[in-house]
Amino acid sequence: MNVIPSNNDSSKANQIEISEVELSAAVERRRNFAIISHPDAGKTTLTEKLLLYGGAIQQAGAVKARGEQRKVTSDWMELEKQRGISITSTVLQFDYKETTINLLDTPGHQDFSEDTYRTLAAADNAVMLEDAAKGLEPQTRKLFEVCRLRGIPIFTFINKMDRPGQEPLSLLDEIESELGLSTWAVNWPIGSGDLFRGLIDRKSKEIVLFSRADRGKQSIERRLRLQDPEIKQLVEDDLLQKALEELELLEEAGSEMDLKLIQSGELTPVFFGSAMTNFGVKPFLDTFLRMAQGPVARNSSSGLIDPLRNSFSGFVFKLQANMDPRHRDRVAFVRVCSGRFKKDMTVKHARTGKNIRLSRPQKIFAQDRAVVEDAYPGDVIGLNNPGMFSIGDTLYTGDRVEYEGIPCFSPEIFSWLRNPNPSAFKNFRKGVNELREEGAVQILYDIDQAKRDPILAAVGQLQLDVVQHRLENEYGVETRLEPMGYQVARWVPGGWSIIEDIGRIFNCKTVRDSWDRPVLLFKNVWNLNQLKEDHPSLELSSVAPVVSGVDPITL
Ligand code: G4P
């Protein structure tokens, strides 16, 4: 990647315009989504089955096998290996029928980090995966809230129907009453667990029969018309009657299918199935691709930017350093939002105004990389990043565009980061600054400037462990974490003068964020509510306002 003088953006790649027809065809064929779920709901299993349909992998088990392989490629991924978890988000692109699918993978551990939130900022659709026995679980709820903020369409897959689960009607009811999301069942299960017999396809009025295959083998999906007399021999009458009665209830009292409501994120199509036995996955994929929204127009400083805008634009939603420690590389993941991206193209970096030639863009499949020749709206590219890009940065050609930044989400865990060895301060400082830049963790500071140790603020404990592990392995500094016992953070948009006016706040610590803005830390929600009661007009925010064009405080 080269920074070149700002009046020169006449590289050959920039001169190759794309015809409207070509661009529109490329946008039309793209679909992009992320899976939101609680650990163990079956995300890895479902992903693997989806990739099998796309021909992106040849055998079941490959996603995990690939995982094993990649765990040896980077030191800090050693932590993943030790804990048997997946921390890194990756992007998987594959073709299925006429569609190019970008699956934005998110970390699977329940101590997930802000990475997951940011990845959702780059997604156009979400698949909410539930375990039929457990229903809605905490992590799914949190991730759902982020999707709701952006109003993206949500498709629900209720997994593990081959195991005893909750009543399907109560699973739907839970989504409706607790998430405030209307549901529309695309298919309906006949029985569950040992008595799971298959699905009724509501549209075609066919029964898709489930036949139990050996563990790990794909079950065969045999379809029969509902009136077919053979059904009586294959499905117990009471199970079928119960399913039909429930369906009737849904026809009478349930929501109607409405593509507009689905695409505005108000109505979720619900599918039942079993990822492990690959039952119900293909019908899900086919229907999902018909209903999911394509790459959407995105908000920017100059209004909504259509993906069909002829010039390239995109934004950085994730930074990852040292994916391969042998090269100590840093990769910025960019979501393409408009136009065509071409290798060697010169783009403008909105925050600094610099021109940059993107000579080695990469497509990243899990941890494998290939050089990208071109990319279109909905795609994600990886750019080598020698410290130039920050989360939320916009890259563009043509007229100036700057996308809305990605907010910092409210951390829930706070810990002093101590460096017991003063002679290692230089490396300590470098590590802390670089990890903050990368978005691995938020850094707060005491208001007393004499207290120089940074405060790590994270969404999950694992994020702190990763930072500590990386400081040791990549920067050679051993650190000590000292938990602070706070659980809630609120920004004060009114700034320091408001804090001074209020005076002393009990059971609360005031700190500064990396942009010298006041943040209040509370031990619990009760303490926060107390402050709100005492100062009803005080404005507080759980999401940090986006900053652009201002350099943060460094250690
Ligand atoms: P995650 O990525 O969401 O954390 O979940 P993952 O796919 O790893 O699945 C968690 C466990 O649930 C796995 O079992 C997996 O085989 C099982 N599972 C996934 N889908 C289904 C399903 O449709 N039916 C049933 N019965 N089980 C399912 P495990 O024992 O933890 O791992 P493994 O030994 O199978 O690899």
XYZ file of C-alpha atoms and ligand atoms in Angstrom:
591
model
C 0.000 0.000 0.000
C 1.471 3.373 -0.998
C 0.547 6.866 0.060
C 0.874 9.065 -2.999
C 0.709 12.833 -3.591
C -2.844 14.058 -3.252
C -3.246 15.474 -6.751
C -2.421 12.162 -8.365
C -5.184 9.617 -8.579
C -4.889 8.782 -12.236
C -3.767 5.174 -11.799
C -4.854 2.794 -14.497
C -7.161 0.972 -12.107
C -9.067 4.211 -11.420
C -9.639 4.886 -15.089
C -11.497 1.641 -15.664
C -15.114 2.605 -15.168
C -17.759 -0.016 -14.797
C -20.950 0.133 -16.812
C -24.171 0.677 -14.893
C -25.480 -2.648 -16.141
C -22.420 -4.557 -14.948
C -22.450 -2.902 -11.550
C -26.148 -3.441 -11.108
C -25.763 -7.151 -11.997
C -22.942 -7.534 -9.481
C -24.983 -5.824 -6.740
C -28.064 -7.835 -7.629
C -26.292 -11.155 -7.166
C -24.819 -10.341 -3.755
C -26.213 -11.202 -0.349
C -24.411 -10.603 2.898
C -25.275 -11.782 6.407
C -24.004 -12.570 9.885
C -25.208 -15.320 12.207
C -26.151 -14.245 15.712
C -26.421 -16.954 18.330
C -25.428 -18.074 21.787
C -22.474 -20.483 22.023
C -23.409 -24.088 21.321
C -26.582 -23.265 19.403
C -24.899 -24.778 16.336
C -23.393 -21.817 14.444
C -20.262 -23.686 13.364
C -22.351 -26.655 12.277
C -24.796 -24.508 10.312
C -21.976 -22.497 8.707
C -20.320 -25.692 7.617
C -23.514 -26.999 6.019
C -24.063 -23.693 4.200
C -20.516 -23.819 2.867
C -21.055 -27.372 1.649
C -23.951 -26.137 -0.497
C -21.774 -23.419 -1.907
C -19.072 -25.951 -2.735
C -16.678 -23.819 -0.686
C -15.688 -26.872 1.319
C -15.786 -30.469 0.241
C -16.464 -32.347 3.425
C -18.225 -31.935 6.709
C -15.827 -31.175 9.530
C -13.715 -28.911 7.338
C -14.569 -25.727 9.211
C -13.306 -27.218 12.425
C -10.333 -28.805 10.683
C -9.500 -25.440 9.189
C -9.873 -23.992 12.642
C -7.337 -26.428 13.987
C -4.930 -25.530 11.199
C -5.247 -21.830 11.690
C -4.665 -22.068 15.366
C -1.030 -22.798 14.692
C -0.542 -19.814 12.418
C -0.529 -17.152 15.076
C 0.801 -16.899 18.565
C -2.122 -15.209 20.148
C -4.426 -17.682 18.566
C -2.630 -20.051 20.912
C -5.125 -18.738 23.435
C -7.960 -19.950 21.267
C -6.317 -23.334 21.107
C -5.850 -23.563 24.851
C -9.472 -22.706 25.452
C -10.937 -24.465 22.432
C -12.771 -21.348 21.322
C -12.878 -19.058 18.363
C -12.092 -15.407 18.992
C -11.424 -13.987 15.563
C -14.133 -12.947 13.178
C -13.625 -13.939 9.597
C -15.423 -13.488 6.339
C -16.457 -16.381 4.180
C -17.445 -15.773 0.574
C -19.002 -18.461 -1.566
C -21.258 -18.832 -4.584
C -24.528 -20.703 -4.475
C -26.733 -20.946 -7.566
C -26.862 -17.386 -8.915
C -25.783 -15.676 -5.705
C -22.460 -14.600 -4.246
C -22.823 -14.909 -0.496
C -20.682 -13.108 2.062
C -21.011 -14.704 5.466
C -19.550 -12.481 8.152
C -18.491 -14.825 10.881
C -18.491 -13.578 14.461
C -16.593 -14.828 17.524
C -18.256 -17.805 19.109
C -17.359 -17.360 22.742
C -19.796 -15.891 25.216
C -17.210 -13.414 26.426
C -17.403 -11.996 22.969
C -15.939 -8.627 22.239
C -16.909 -5.484 20.452
C -15.709 -7.147 17.279
C -19.025 -8.904 17.054
C -20.936 -5.648 17.324
C -18.765 -4.030 14.671
C -19.167 -6.957 12.327
C -22.911 -6.460 12.522
C -22.355 -2.888 11.309
C -21.089 -4.380 8.053
C -23.923 -6.907 7.663
C -27.080 -6.381 5.607
C -29.004 -9.319 7.110
C -28.777 -11.454 10.235
C -29.627 -15.076 10.875
C -30.726 -15.621 14.454
C -29.930 -19.180 15.413
C -31.693 -20.735 18.401
C -31.402 -24.081 20.120
C -34.951 -25.491 20.188
C -34.485 -26.670 23.763
C -33.114 -23.389 25.085
C -34.999 -20.738 23.144
C -33.643 -17.197 23.423
C -30.327 -17.016 25.265
C -28.430 -13.989 26.649
C -25.895 -13.484 23.876
C -28.539 -13.775 21.181
C -30.585 -11.101 22.921
C -27.611 -8.712 23.100
C -26.732 -9.230 19.461
C -30.353 -8.860 18.484
C -30.396 -5.416 20.098
C -27.487 -4.322 17.900
C -29.301 -5.591 14.792
C -32.404 -3.738 15.897
C -30.443 -0.472 16.192
C -29.724 -0.802 12.484
C -33.121 -2.233 11.540
C -31.630 -5.100 9.562
C -33.769 -8.086 8.498
C -33.578 -11.055 10.846
C -34.157 -14.660 9.789
C -34.666 -17.187 12.560
C -33.448 -20.785 12.343
C -34.600 -22.996 15.211
C -32.022 -25.744 15.416
C -31.663 -29.198 16.967
C -35.221 -30.338 16.217
C -33.890 -33.901 16.317
C -33.607 -33.416 20.087
C -36.395 -32.854 22.597
C -37.175 -29.134 22.581
C -39.698 -26.549 23.697
C -43.112 -26.302 22.085
C -42.725 -24.513 18.735
C -45.604 -22.152 19.524
C -43.950 -21.039 22.755
C -40.649 -20.492 20.933
C -42.443 -18.128 18.556
C -44.272 -16.495 21.412
C -40.983 -15.846 23.220
C -39.549 -14.032 20.176
C -42.712 -11.959 19.835
C -43.145 -11.014 23.455
C -39.520 -10.630 24.529
C -37.944 -9.161 21.421
C -41.029 -7.388 20.141
C -40.467 -9.000 16.753
C -43.383 -10.472 14.794
C -42.842 -13.993 13.493
C -43.907 -15.796 10.366
C -43.204 -19.535 10.243
C -41.979 -20.638 6.823
C -42.293 -24.280 7.815
C -43.705 -26.112 10.804
C -42.271 -29.143 12.642
C -44.072 -32.437 13.100
C -43.011 -33.714 16.522
C -39.594 -33.210 18.060
C -36.709 -35.199 19.518
C -37.182 -38.935 18.976
C -40.586 -38.198 17.543
C -39.402 -35.595 15.036
C -40.914 -36.629 11.713
C -40.261 -33.647 9.472
C -41.586 -30.280 8.400
C -44.704 -28.969 6.744
C -43.766 -26.458 4.061
C -46.448 -23.796 4.389
C -46.165 -22.486 0.866
C -46.056 -25.714 -1.149
C -48.230 -27.624 1.375
C -45.771 -30.464 1.218
C -44.362 -32.560 3.997
C -40.599 -32.871 4.076
C -39.878 -36.147 5.826
C -36.992 -36.449 8.226
C -35.098 -39.698 8.245
C -32.548 -40.109 10.977
C -29.118 -40.665 9.506
C -26.006 -41.822 11.318
C -24.308 -39.060 13.293
C -22.592 -36.651 10.945
C -24.330 -38.038 7.851
C -26.795 -36.003 5.886
C -30.434 -37.005 6.266
C -32.467 -37.470 3.126
C -35.204 -34.941 2.504
C -38.136 -36.714 0.925
C -41.095 -34.568 -0.056
C -44.711 -35.741 -0.171
C -47.912 -33.858 -0.816
C -49.980 -33.345 2.307
C -52.814 -35.408 0.792
C -50.545 -38.311 -0.161
C -52.019 -41.520 1.361
C -48.495 -42.830 2.064
C -48.123 -40.262 4.829
C -50.379 -42.297 7.080
C -47.780 -45.076 7.084
C -44.878 -42.737 7.675
C -46.132 -40.242 10.252
C -48.189 -40.973 13.376
C -51.636 -39.454 12.989
C -51.636 -37.659 16.347
C -48.320 -35.910 15.581
C -49.518 -34.769 12.181
C -52.875 -33.601 13.538
C -51.177 -31.597 16.274
C -48.879 -29.899 13.750
C -51.806 -29.135 11.440
C -53.857 -27.693 14.299
C -50.987 -25.460 15.319
C -50.613 -24.310 11.747
C -54.288 -23.521 11.589
C -53.902 -21.428 14.687
C -51.072 -19.539 13.025
C -53.137 -19.012 9.876
C -55.894 -17.476 11.975
C -54.001 -15.531 14.601
C -50.405 -15.256 13.359
C -48.788 -12.546 11.250
C -48.932 -12.622 7.500
C -45.886 -12.882 5.339
C -44.913 -9.364 4.289
C -41.589 -8.841 2.542
C -41.532 -5.138 3.419
C -41.844 -5.888 7.135
C -39.180 -8.603 6.840
C -36.767 -6.219 5.161
C -37.362 -3.484 7.703
C -36.539 -5.916 10.511
C -40.043 -5.952 12.013
C -41.063 -9.474 10.991
C -38.821 -12.518 11.165
C -39.358 -15.573 8.974
C -38.880 -18.666 11.156
C -37.430 -21.964 9.928
C -37.138 -25.205 11.858
C -34.456 -27.801 11.216
C -31.404 -29.652 12.362
C -28.041 -28.365 11.222
C -26.176 -31.438 12.408
C -28.194 -33.802 10.250
C -28.389 -31.178 7.503
C -32.161 -31.243 7.624
C -34.031 -28.102 6.660
C -30.810 -26.254 5.816
C -31.224 -26.193 2.044
C -34.863 -25.012 2.146
C -33.717 -22.365 4.607
C -30.905 -21.196 2.320
C -33.153 -21.061 -0.750
C -35.896 -19.078 0.970
C -33.415 -16.861 2.798
C -31.771 -15.872 -0.481
C -35.147 -14.991 -1.975
C -36.137 -12.773 0.944
C -32.865 -11.281 2.193
C -32.060 -7.741 1.179
C -29.194 -7.057 -1.173
C -26.424 -4.534 -0.396
C -28.217 -1.508 1.033
C -27.712 2.218 0.698
C -25.748 3.574 3.678
C -25.817 6.818 5.583
C -22.956 9.234 5.033
C -22.101 12.870 5.548
C -23.570 13.523 2.112
C -26.788 11.560 2.666
C -27.624 7.998 1.650
C -25.078 6.436 -0.678
C -26.544 3.993 -3.160
C -24.501 0.840 -3.884
C -24.995 1.682 -7.550
C -23.075 4.954 -7.174
C -20.509 4.546 -9.903
C -17.448 5.320 -7.775
C -16.021 3.033 -5.153
C -16.603 3.671 -1.451
C -16.365 1.564 1.688
C -15.547 1.706 5.390
C -13.233 -0.086 7.798
C -15.197 -2.146 10.328
C -12.474 -4.273 11.827
C -8.729 -4.219 12.309
C -6.703 -7.280 13.064
C -3.019 -7.201 13.888
C -0.499 -9.971 13.763
C -2.690 -12.560 12.104
C 0.570 -14.053 11.032
C 3.253 -13.123 13.596
C 6.059 -14.065 11.200
C 5.143 -10.979 9.210
C 3.720 -8.872 12.046
C 1.064 -7.749 9.637
C -2.060 -5.737 10.261
C -5.173 -6.139 8.216
C -8.018 -3.638 7.893
C -11.319 -5.210 6.840
C -13.283 -2.967 4.534
C -16.919 -3.394 3.646
C -17.456 -2.280 0.060
C -20.520 -0.015 -0.053
C -20.646 1.369 -3.597
C -19.081 1.041 -7.025
C -16.410 -1.395 -8.044
C -13.221 -1.903 -6.144
C -10.201 -2.787 -8.318
C -6.800 -3.964 -7.305
C -4.184 -1.184 -7.583
C -6.848 1.455 -7.392
C -5.987 4.783 -5.737
C -8.527 5.814 -3.142
C -8.942 8.789 -0.879
C -8.727 8.261 2.859
C -11.535 10.521 4.115
C -10.130 11.222 7.593
C -6.683 12.382 6.455
C -7.410 13.389 2.872
C -4.486 11.284 1.678
C -4.479 9.310 -1.559
C -3.610 5.666 -1.113
C -2.866 3.071 -3.738
C -4.304 -0.275 -2.689
C -1.904 -2.665 -4.290
C -2.338 -5.843 -2.284
C -5.986 -6.203 -1.370
C -6.886 -9.613 -0.068
C -9.888 -11.812 0.050
C -9.829 -13.737 3.274
C -11.445 -17.132 3.582
C -11.122 -18.052 7.233
C -7.376 -17.496 7.609
C -6.456 -18.229 3.989
C -5.819 -15.309 1.707
C -5.901 -14.622 -1.989
C -5.242 -11.370 -3.796
C -8.505 -9.748 -4.885
C -8.783 -8.437 -8.413
C -12.103 -6.732 -7.858
C -14.887 -6.495 -5.304
C -18.436 -5.116 -5.238
C -20.941 -3.735 -2.734
C -21.629 -6.296 -0.012
C -18.121 -7.798 -0.283
C -15.378 -7.476 2.296
C -11.730 -6.979 1.427
C -8.684 -7.110 3.648
C -6.082 -4.346 3.282
C -2.596 -4.329 4.677
C -2.596 -1.604 7.223
C 0.654 -0.083 8.407
C -1.094 1.895 11.146
C -2.994 4.156 8.791
C -6.570 2.987 9.188
C -8.873 3.212 12.190
C -12.241 1.586 12.770
C -14.918 3.551 10.940
C -12.583 5.186 8.361
C -14.043 5.769 4.901
C -12.211 5.127 1.625
C -13.628 6.461 -1.620
C -13.052 7.601 -5.150
C -14.953 10.405 -6.894
C -16.906 12.920 -4.820
C -16.112 13.049 -1.135
C -18.035 10.583 1.042
C -17.676 9.914 4.743
C -19.750 7.122 6.242
C -21.284 7.364 9.687
C -18.708 6.040 12.148
C -19.126 2.879 14.164
C -19.940 3.719 17.774
C -18.023 2.311 20.757
C -20.354 0.027 22.650
C -20.730 0.237 26.381
C -18.082 -1.818 28.202
C -19.071 -3.900 31.218
C -15.704 -4.922 32.653
C -13.020 -2.526 33.861
C -9.535 -3.291 35.026
C -6.358 -1.353 35.743
C -3.532 -2.551 33.540
C -0.286 -2.489 35.533
C 3.179 -2.715 34.131
C 5.349 -4.006 36.978
C 8.561 -3.602 35.024
C 9.403 0.094 34.332
C 12.201 -0.790 31.912
C 9.584 -2.325 29.602
C 7.541 0.896 29.494
C 8.328 1.652 25.855
C 6.944 -1.671 24.678
C 4.059 -1.438 27.125
C 3.094 1.934 25.661
C 3.436 0.734 22.070
C 1.345 -2.362 22.771
C -1.434 -0.484 24.572
C -1.635 2.196 21.874
C -1.658 -0.284 19.017
C -4.228 -2.574 20.598
C -6.487 0.404 21.262
C -6.086 1.563 17.675
C -7.004 -1.871 16.497
C -10.146 -1.755 18.626
C -9.122 -4.815 20.658
C -10.132 -2.958 23.807
C -11.226 0.510 24.909
C -8.764 2.508 26.991
C -9.860 4.883 29.737
C -7.694 7.044 32.001
C -7.943 8.295 35.544
C -8.802 11.987 35.778
C -5.789 12.358 38.032
C -3.091 12.647 35.371
C -0.459 11.464 37.819
C -2.056 8.035 37.702
C -0.735 6.973 34.344
C -1.792 3.338 34.260
C -4.491 2.788 31.669
C -7.869 1.278 32.446
C -8.914 -1.500 30.107
C -12.642 -1.418 29.370
C -14.200 -4.394 27.642
C -17.458 -6.117 26.848
C -16.200 -9.526 28.027
C -13.443 -10.881 30.271
C -11.956 -12.785 27.367
C -11.169 -9.503 25.630
C -8.947 -8.563 28.597
C -7.266 -11.967 28.564
C -6.538 -11.597 24.869
C -5.005 -8.150 25.395
C -2.803 -9.420 28.212
C -1.777 -12.469 26.220
C -0.939 -10.387 23.168
C 1.048 -7.828 25.183
C 3.178 -10.660 26.446
C 3.555 -12.570 23.189
C 3.732 -9.754 20.674
C 5.285 -6.923 22.675
C 7.224 -8.886 25.284
C 5.633 -7.233 28.330
C 4.169 -9.064 31.253
C 1.312 -7.142 32.789
C -0.990 -7.409 35.769
C -4.743 -6.850 35.645
C -6.423 -5.331 38.669
C -10.217 -5.528 38.429
C -11.983 -2.311 39.437
C -15.368 -3.675 40.438
C -17.443 -1.447 38.147
C -19.999 -2.838 35.731
C -21.684 0.034 33.960
C -20.289 2.944 31.923
C -22.104 6.033 30.722
C -20.768 8.862 28.590
C -21.829 12.405 29.436
C -22.505 14.191 26.148
C -22.651 17.550 27.975
C -18.919 17.339 28.700
C -16.734 18.335 31.644
C -18.653 21.480 32.598
C -21.743 19.385 33.410
C -19.639 17.092 35.590
C -18.303 20.096 37.466
C -21.821 21.458 37.967
C -23.037 18.213 39.472
C -20.166 17.982 41.903
C -19.438 14.812 43.810
C -21.339 11.711 42.693
C -21.493 8.901 45.231
C -20.726 5.288 44.274
C -19.394 6.420 40.947
C -15.954 6.993 39.453
C -15.354 9.623 36.813
C -12.725 8.776 34.204
C -11.738 10.104 30.758
C -11.901 8.173 27.527
C -9.253 8.261 24.810
C -10.728 11.492 23.466
C -10.687 13.191 26.875
C -14.443 12.925 27.283
C -16.001 12.233 30.691
C -17.215 8.713 31.383
C -18.984 7.690 34.585
C -18.397 4.197 35.972
C -20.984 2.625 38.271
C -20.824 -0.493 40.402
C -24.285 -1.527 39.256
C -27.415 -0.371 37.453
C -28.989 0.557 40.764
C -26.305 3.228 41.345
C -26.835 4.507 37.829
C -30.589 4.778 38.384
C -29.946 6.622 41.620
C -27.994 9.288 39.740
C -30.725 9.541 37.125
C -33.294 10.077 39.871
C -31.191 12.756 41.545
C -30.461 14.533 38.247
C -33.376 13.841 35.906
C -32.183 16.291 33.270
C -28.664 14.853 33.066
C -28.028 13.382 29.633
C -26.191 10.041 29.697
C -25.298 7.743 26.821
C -24.405 4.049 26.775
C -22.810 4.402 23.360
C -19.774 6.635 22.892
C -20.369 9.403 20.374
C -18.404 8.803 17.189
C -15.322 10.987 16.750
C -13.724 11.679 13.458
C -10.770 13.764 12.488
C -9.403 14.059 16.050
C -6.414 12.130 17.290
C -6.925 10.173 20.490
C -4.844 10.506 23.633
C -2.048 7.985 23.592
C -0.303 6.527 26.571
P -21.515 -23.091 18.089
O -20.617 -22.888 16.915
O -22.789 -22.299 17.993
O -20.878 -22.920 19.421
O -22.054 -24.608 18.073
P -21.515 -25.887 17.298
O -21.862 -25.829 15.857
O -20.108 -26.149 17.676
O -22.482 -26.963 17.962
C -22.523 -27.198 19.344
C -22.909 -28.634 19.603
O -24.255 -28.846 19.146
C -22.045 -29.636 18.835
O -21.955 -30.812 19.632
C -22.887 -29.933 17.619
O -22.612 -31.188 17.034
C -24.278 -29.922 18.212
N -25.311 -29.636 17.204
C -25.330 -28.665 16.264
N -26.458 -28.754 15.532
C -27.169 -29.798 16.017
C -28.402 -30.398 15.659
O -29.091 -29.995 14.741
N -28.786 -31.478 16.404
C -28.055 -31.967 17.441
N -28.518 -33.008 18.109
N -26.877 -31.434 17.794
C -26.436 -30.359 17.085
P -20.656 -31.173 20.431
O -20.918 -32.499 21.030
O -20.325 -30.034 21.345
O -19.520 -31.205 19.353
P -19.213 -32.323 18.250
O -18.586 -33.421 19.012
O -20.512 -32.720 17.630
O -18.305 -31.638 17.305
